[in-house]
Short mmCIF file of N, CA and C in Angstrom, two decimals:
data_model
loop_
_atom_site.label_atom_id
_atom_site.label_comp_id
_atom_site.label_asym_id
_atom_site.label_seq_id
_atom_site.Cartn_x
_atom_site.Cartn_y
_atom_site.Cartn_z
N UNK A 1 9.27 23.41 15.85
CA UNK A 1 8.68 22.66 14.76
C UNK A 1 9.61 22.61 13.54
N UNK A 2 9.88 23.85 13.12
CA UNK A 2 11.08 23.85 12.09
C UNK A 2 11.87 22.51 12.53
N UNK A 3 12.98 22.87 12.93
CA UNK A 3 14.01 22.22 13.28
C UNK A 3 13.37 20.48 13.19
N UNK A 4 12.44 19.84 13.69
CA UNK A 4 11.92 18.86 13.69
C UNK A 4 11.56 18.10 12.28
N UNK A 5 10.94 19.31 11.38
CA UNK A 5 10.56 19.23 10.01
C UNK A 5 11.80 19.08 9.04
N UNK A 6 12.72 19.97 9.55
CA UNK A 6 14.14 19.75 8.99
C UNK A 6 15.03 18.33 9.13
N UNK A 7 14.73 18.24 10.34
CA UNK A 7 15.43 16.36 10.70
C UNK A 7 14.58 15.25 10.26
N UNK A 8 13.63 15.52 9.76
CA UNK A 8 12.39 14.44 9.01
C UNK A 8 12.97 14.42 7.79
N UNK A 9 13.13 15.44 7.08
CA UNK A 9 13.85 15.73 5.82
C UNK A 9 15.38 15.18 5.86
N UNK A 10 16.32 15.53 6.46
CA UNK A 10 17.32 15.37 6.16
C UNK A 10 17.36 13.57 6.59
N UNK A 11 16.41 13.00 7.29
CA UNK A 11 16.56 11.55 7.26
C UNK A 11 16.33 11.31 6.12
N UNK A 12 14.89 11.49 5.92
CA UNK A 12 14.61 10.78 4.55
C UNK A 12 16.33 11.07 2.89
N UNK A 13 16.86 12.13 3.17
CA UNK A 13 17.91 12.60 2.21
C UNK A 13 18.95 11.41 2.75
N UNK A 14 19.28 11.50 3.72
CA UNK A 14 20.28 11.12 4.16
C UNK A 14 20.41 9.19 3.69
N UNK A 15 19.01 8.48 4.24
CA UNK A 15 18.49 7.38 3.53
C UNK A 15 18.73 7.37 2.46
N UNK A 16 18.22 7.78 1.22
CA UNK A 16 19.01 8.00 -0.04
C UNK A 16 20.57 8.01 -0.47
N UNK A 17 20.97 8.70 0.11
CA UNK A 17 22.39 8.74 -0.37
C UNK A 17 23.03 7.78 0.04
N UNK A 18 22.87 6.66 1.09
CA UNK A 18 23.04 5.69 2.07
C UNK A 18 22.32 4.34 1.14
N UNK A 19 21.23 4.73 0.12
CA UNK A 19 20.80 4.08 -0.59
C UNK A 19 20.29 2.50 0.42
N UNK A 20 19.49 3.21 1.23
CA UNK A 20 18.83 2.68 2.15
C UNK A 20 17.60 2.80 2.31
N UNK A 21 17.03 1.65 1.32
CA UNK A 21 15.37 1.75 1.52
C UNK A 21 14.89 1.58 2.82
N UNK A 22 14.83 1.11 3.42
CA UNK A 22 14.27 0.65 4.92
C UNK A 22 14.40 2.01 5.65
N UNK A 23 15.61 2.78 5.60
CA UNK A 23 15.51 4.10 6.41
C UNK A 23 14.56 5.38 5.35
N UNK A 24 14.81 5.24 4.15
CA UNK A 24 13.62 6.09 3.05
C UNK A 24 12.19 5.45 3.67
N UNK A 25 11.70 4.48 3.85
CA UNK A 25 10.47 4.52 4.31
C UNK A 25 9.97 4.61 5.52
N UNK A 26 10.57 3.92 6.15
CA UNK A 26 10.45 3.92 7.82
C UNK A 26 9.64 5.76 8.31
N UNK A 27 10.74 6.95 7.90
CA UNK A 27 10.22 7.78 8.48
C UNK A 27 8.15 8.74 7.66
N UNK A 28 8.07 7.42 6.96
CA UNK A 28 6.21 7.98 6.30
C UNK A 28 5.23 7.31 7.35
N UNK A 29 4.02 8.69 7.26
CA UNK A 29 3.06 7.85 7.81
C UNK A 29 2.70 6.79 6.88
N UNK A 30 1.56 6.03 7.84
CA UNK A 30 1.06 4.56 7.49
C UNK A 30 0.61 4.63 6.05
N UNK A 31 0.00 6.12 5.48
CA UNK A 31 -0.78 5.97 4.59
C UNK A 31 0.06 6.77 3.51
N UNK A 32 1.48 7.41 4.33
CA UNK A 32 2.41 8.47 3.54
C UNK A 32 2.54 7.78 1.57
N UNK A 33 2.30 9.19 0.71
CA UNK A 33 2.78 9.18 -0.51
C UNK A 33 3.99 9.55 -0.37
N UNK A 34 5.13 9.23 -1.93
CA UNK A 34 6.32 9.12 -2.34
C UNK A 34 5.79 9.59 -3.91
N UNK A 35 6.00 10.82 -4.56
CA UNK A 35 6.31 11.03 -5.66
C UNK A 35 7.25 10.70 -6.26
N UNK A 36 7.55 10.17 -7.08
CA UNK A 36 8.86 10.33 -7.60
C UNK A 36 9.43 11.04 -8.69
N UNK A 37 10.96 10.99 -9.13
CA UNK A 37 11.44 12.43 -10.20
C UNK A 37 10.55 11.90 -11.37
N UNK A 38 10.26 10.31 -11.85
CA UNK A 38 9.25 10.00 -12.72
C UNK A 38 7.83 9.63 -13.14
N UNK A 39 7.76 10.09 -12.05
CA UNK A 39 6.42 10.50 -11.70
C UNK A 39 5.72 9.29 -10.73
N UNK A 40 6.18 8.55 -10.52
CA UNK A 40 5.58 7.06 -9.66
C UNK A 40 5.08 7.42 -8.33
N UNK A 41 3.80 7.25 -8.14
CA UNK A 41 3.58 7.40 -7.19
C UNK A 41 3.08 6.70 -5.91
N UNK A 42 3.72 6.60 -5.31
CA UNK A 42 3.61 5.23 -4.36
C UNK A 42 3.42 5.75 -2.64
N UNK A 43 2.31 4.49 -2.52
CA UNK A 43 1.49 4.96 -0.82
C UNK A 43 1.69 3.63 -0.16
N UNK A 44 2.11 4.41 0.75
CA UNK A 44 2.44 3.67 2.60
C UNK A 44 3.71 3.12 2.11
N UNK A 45 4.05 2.98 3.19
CA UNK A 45 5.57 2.30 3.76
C UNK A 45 6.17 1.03 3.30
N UNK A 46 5.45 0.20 2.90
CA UNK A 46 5.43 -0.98 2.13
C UNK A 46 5.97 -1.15 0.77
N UNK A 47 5.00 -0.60 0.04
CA UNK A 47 4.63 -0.38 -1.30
C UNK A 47 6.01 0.70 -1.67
N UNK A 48 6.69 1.68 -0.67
CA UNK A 48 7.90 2.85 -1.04
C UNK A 48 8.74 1.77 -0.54
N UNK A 49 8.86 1.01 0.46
CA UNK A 49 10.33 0.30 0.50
C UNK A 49 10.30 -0.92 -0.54
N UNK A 50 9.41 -1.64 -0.90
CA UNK A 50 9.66 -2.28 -1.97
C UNK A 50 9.70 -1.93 -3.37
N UNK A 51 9.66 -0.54 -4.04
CA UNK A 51 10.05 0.07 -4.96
C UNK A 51 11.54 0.70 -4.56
N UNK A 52 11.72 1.05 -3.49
CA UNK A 52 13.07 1.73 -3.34
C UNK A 52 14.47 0.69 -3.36
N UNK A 53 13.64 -0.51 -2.56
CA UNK A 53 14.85 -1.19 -2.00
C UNK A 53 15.41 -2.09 -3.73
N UNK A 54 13.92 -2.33 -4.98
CA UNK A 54 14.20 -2.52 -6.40
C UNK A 54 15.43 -1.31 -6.58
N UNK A 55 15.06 -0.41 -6.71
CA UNK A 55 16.11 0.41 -7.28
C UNK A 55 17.54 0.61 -7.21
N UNK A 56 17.28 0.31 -5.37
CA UNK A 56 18.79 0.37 -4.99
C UNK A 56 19.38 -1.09 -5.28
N UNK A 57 19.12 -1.74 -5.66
CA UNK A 57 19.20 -2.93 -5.82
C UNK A 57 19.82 -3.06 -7.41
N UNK A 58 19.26 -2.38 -7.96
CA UNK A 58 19.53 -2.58 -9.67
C UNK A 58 20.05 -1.19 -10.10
N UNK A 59 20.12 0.07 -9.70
CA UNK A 59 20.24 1.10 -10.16
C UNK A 59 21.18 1.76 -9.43
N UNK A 60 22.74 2.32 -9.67
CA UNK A 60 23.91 2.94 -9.31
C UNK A 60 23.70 4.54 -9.06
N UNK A 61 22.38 4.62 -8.12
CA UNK A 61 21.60 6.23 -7.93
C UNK A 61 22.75 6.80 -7.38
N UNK A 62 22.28 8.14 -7.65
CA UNK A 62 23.26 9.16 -6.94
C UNK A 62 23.19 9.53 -6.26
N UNK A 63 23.72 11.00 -5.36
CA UNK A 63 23.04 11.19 -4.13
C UNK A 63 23.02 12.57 -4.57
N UNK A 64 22.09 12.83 -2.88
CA UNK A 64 21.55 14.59 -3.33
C UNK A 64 22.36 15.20 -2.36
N UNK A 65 22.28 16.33 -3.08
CA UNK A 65 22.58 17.96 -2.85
C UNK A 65 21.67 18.65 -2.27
N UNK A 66 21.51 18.89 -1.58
CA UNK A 66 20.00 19.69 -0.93
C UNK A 66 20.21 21.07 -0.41
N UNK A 67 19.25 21.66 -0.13
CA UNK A 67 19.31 22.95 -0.18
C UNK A 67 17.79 23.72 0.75
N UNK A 68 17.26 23.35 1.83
CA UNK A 68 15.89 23.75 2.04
C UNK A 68 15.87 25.11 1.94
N UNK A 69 14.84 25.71 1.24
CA UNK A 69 14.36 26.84 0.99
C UNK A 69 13.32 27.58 1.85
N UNK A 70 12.37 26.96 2.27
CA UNK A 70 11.13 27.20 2.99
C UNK A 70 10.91 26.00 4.02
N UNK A 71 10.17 26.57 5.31
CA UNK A 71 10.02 25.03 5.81
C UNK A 71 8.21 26.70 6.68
N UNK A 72 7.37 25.81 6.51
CA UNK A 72 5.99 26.81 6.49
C UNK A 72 5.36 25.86 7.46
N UNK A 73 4.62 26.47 8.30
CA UNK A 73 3.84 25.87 9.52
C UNK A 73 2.41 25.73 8.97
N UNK A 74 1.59 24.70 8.93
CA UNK A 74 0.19 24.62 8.58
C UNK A 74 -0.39 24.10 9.63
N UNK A 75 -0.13 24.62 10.71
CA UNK A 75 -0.98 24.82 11.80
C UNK A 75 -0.07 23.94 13.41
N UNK A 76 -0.60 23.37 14.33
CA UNK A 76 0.22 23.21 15.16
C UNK A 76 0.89 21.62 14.75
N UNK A 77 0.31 20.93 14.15
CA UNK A 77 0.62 19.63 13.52
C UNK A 77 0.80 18.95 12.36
N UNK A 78 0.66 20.27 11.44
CA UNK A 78 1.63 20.10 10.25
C UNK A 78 2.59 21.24 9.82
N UNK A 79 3.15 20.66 8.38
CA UNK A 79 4.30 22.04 7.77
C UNK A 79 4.35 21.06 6.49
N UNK A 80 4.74 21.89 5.63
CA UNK A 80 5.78 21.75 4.38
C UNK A 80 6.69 22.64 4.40
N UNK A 81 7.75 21.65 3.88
CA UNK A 81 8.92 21.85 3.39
C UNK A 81 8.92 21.80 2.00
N UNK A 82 10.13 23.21 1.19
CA UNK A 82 10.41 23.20 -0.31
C UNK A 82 11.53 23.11 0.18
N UNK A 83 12.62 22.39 -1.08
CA UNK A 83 13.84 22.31 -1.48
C UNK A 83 14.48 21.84 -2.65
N UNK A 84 15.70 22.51 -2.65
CA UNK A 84 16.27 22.35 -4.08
C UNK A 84 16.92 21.20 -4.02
N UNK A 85 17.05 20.57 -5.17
CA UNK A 85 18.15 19.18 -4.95
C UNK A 85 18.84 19.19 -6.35
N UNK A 86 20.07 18.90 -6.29
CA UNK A 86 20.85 18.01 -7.75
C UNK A 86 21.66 16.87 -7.19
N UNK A 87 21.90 15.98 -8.17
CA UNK A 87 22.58 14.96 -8.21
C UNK A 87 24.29 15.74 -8.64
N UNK A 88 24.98 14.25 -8.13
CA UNK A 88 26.40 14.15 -8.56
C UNK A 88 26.18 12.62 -9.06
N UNK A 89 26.45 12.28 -10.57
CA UNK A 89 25.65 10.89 -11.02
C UNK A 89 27.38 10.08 -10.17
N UNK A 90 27.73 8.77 -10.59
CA UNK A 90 28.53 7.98 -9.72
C UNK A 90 29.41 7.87 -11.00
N UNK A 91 30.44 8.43 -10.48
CA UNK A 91 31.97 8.61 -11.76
C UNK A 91 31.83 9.93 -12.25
N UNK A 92 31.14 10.52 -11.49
CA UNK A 92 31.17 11.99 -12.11
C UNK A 92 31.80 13.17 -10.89
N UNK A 93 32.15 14.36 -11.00
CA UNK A 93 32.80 15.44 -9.89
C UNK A 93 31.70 16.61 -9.74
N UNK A 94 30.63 16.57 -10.55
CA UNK A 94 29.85 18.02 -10.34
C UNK A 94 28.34 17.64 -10.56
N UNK A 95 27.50 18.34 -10.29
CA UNK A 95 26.27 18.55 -9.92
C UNK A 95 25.42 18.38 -11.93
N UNK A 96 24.51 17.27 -11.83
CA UNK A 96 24.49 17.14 -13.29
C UNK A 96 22.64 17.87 -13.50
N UNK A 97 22.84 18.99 -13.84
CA UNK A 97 21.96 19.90 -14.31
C UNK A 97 20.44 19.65 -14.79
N UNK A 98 20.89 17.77 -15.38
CA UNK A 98 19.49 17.61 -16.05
C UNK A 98 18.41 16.58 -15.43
N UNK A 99 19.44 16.68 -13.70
CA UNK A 99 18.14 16.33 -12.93
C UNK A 99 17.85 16.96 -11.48
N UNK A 100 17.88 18.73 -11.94
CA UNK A 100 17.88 18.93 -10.75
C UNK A 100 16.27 19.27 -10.81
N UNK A 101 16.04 19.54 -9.23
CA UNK A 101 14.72 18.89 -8.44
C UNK A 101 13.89 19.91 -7.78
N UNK A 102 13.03 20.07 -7.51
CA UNK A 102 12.44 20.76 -6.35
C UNK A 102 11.87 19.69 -5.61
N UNK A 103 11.97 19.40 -3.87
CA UNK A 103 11.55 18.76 -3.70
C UNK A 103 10.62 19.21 -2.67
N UNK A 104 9.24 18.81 -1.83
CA UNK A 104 8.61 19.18 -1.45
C UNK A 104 8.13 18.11 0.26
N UNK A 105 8.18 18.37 0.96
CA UNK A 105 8.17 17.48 1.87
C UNK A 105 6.77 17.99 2.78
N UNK A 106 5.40 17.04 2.89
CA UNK A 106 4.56 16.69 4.00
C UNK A 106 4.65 16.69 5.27
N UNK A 107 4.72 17.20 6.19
CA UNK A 107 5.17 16.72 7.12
C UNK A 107 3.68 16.61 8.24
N UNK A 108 3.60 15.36 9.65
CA UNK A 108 1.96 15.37 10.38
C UNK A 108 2.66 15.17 11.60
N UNK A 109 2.44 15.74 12.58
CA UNK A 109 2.64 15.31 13.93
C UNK A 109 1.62 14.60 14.47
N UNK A 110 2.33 13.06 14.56
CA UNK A 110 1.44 12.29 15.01
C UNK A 110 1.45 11.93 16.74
N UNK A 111 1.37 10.81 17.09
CA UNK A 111 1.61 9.77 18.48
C UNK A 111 3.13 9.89 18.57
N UNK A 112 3.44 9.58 17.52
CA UNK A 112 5.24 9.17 17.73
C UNK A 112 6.18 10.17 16.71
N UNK A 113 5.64 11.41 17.25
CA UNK A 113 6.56 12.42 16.54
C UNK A 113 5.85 12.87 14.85
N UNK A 114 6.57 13.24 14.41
CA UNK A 114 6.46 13.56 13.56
C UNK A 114 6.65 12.59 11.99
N UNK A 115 6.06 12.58 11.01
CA UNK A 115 6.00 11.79 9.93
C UNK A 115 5.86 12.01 8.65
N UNK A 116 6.47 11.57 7.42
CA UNK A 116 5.58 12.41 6.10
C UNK A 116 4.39 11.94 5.79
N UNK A 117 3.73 12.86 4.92
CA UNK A 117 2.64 12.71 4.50
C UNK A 117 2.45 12.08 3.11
N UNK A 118 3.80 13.49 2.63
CA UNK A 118 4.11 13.58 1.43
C UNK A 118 5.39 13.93 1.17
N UNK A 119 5.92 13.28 0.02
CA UNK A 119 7.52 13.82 -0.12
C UNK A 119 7.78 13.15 -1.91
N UNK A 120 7.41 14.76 -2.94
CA UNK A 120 7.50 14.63 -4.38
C UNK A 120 9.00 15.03 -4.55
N UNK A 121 9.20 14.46 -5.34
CA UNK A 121 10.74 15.19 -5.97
C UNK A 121 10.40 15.73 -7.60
N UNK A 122 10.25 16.98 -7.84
CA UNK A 122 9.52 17.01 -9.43
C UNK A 122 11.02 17.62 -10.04
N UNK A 123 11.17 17.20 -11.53
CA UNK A 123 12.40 17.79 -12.19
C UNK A 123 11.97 19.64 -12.36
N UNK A 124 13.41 20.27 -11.92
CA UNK A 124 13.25 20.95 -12.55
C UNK A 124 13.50 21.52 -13.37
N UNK A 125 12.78 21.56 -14.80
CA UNK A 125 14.08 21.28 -16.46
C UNK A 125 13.35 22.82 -16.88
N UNK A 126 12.72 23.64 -15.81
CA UNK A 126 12.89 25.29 -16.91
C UNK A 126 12.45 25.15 -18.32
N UNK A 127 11.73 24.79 -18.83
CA UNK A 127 11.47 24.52 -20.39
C UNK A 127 11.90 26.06 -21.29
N UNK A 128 12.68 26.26 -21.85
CA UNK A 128 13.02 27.27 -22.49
C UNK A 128 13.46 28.06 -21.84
N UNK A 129 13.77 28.25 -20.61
CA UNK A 129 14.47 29.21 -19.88
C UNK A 129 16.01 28.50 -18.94
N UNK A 130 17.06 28.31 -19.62
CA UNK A 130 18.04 27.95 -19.11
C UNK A 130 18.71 28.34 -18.18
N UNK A 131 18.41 29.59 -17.97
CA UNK A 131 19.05 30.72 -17.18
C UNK A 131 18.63 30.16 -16.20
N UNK A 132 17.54 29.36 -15.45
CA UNK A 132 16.89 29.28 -14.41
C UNK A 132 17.24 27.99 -13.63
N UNK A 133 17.77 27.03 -14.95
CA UNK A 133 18.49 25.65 -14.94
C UNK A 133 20.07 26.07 -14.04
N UNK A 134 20.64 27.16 -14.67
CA UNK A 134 22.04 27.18 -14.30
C UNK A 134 22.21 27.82 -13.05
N UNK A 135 20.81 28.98 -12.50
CA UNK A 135 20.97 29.57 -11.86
C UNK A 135 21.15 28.42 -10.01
N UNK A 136 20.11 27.77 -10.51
CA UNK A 136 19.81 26.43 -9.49
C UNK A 136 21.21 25.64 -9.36
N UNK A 137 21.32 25.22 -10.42
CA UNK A 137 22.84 24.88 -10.35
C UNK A 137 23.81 25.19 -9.80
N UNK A 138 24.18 26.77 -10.17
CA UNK A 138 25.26 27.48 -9.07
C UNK A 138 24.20 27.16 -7.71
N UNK A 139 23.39 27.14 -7.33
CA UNK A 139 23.21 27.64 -5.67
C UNK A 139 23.65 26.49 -5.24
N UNK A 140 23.35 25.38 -5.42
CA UNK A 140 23.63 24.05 -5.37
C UNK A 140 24.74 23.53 -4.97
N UNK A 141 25.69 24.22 -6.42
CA UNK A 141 27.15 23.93 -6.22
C UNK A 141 27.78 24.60 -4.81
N UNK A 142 27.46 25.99 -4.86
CA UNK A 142 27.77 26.44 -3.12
C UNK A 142 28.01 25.63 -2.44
N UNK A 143 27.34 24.81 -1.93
CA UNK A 143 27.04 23.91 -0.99
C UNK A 143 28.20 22.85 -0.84
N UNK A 144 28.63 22.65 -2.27
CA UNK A 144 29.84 21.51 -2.26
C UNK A 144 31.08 22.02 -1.94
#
């Protein structure tokens, strides 16, 4: 199941950085939510590829850094996934601090495999505790 929950995830990441709406929605169920880092929240497959495919369309997004932390079994046909994410913005060399992420992934085993349910990306800006900003940061950077 892991491993399955993990390749649901790394599509949907991978879509992104590819800045490929059609592959960002494709893998939600019919009725799957999309949080977003600004809070938008958008249901079913439709409604997320025609907000995504706007963005990529008008907006020079970056891509993620990821990092899964947890991937938790909620029984034989679901799980969530936590993970860390930062950007590298486009003309830039390093991981930019003031949008890094926790992201949280739904996951339902349906008819045809597996699907999200849910998949939020919330900032994570530490309000008064910086230490916690930079600490995320280094783990992040590892990775690169």
């Amino acid at each position: 199941m892991n491993t399955e929950v993990q390749n649901l995830y790394n599509k949907l990441i991978d879509a992104w950085n590819r800045r490929d709406a059609q592959g960002m929605s494709d893998p939600f169920a019919e009725h799957g939510v999309q949080i977003g880092f600004d809070g938008s929240k958008l249901i079913g497959k439709e409604e997320i590829f025609s907000h995504l495919f706007t963005i990529f369309e008008n907006h020079p997004t970056a891509p993620f850094i990821t990092k899964v932390k947890e991937i938790r079994s909620l029984g034989t046909d679901a799980a969530i996934l936590y993970a860390i994410a930062g950007m590298i913005p486009p003309g830039k060399s390093d991981i930019e601090p003031a949008v890094n992420a926790h992201q949280t992934l739904v996951a339902v085993k349906k008819d045809n495999g597996w699907q999200v349910e849910l998949f939020q990306n919330t900032p994570a800006q530490f309000h008064g505790r910086p230490e916690l900003v930079e600490e995320m940061t280094e783990e992040l950077r590892e990775l690169l």
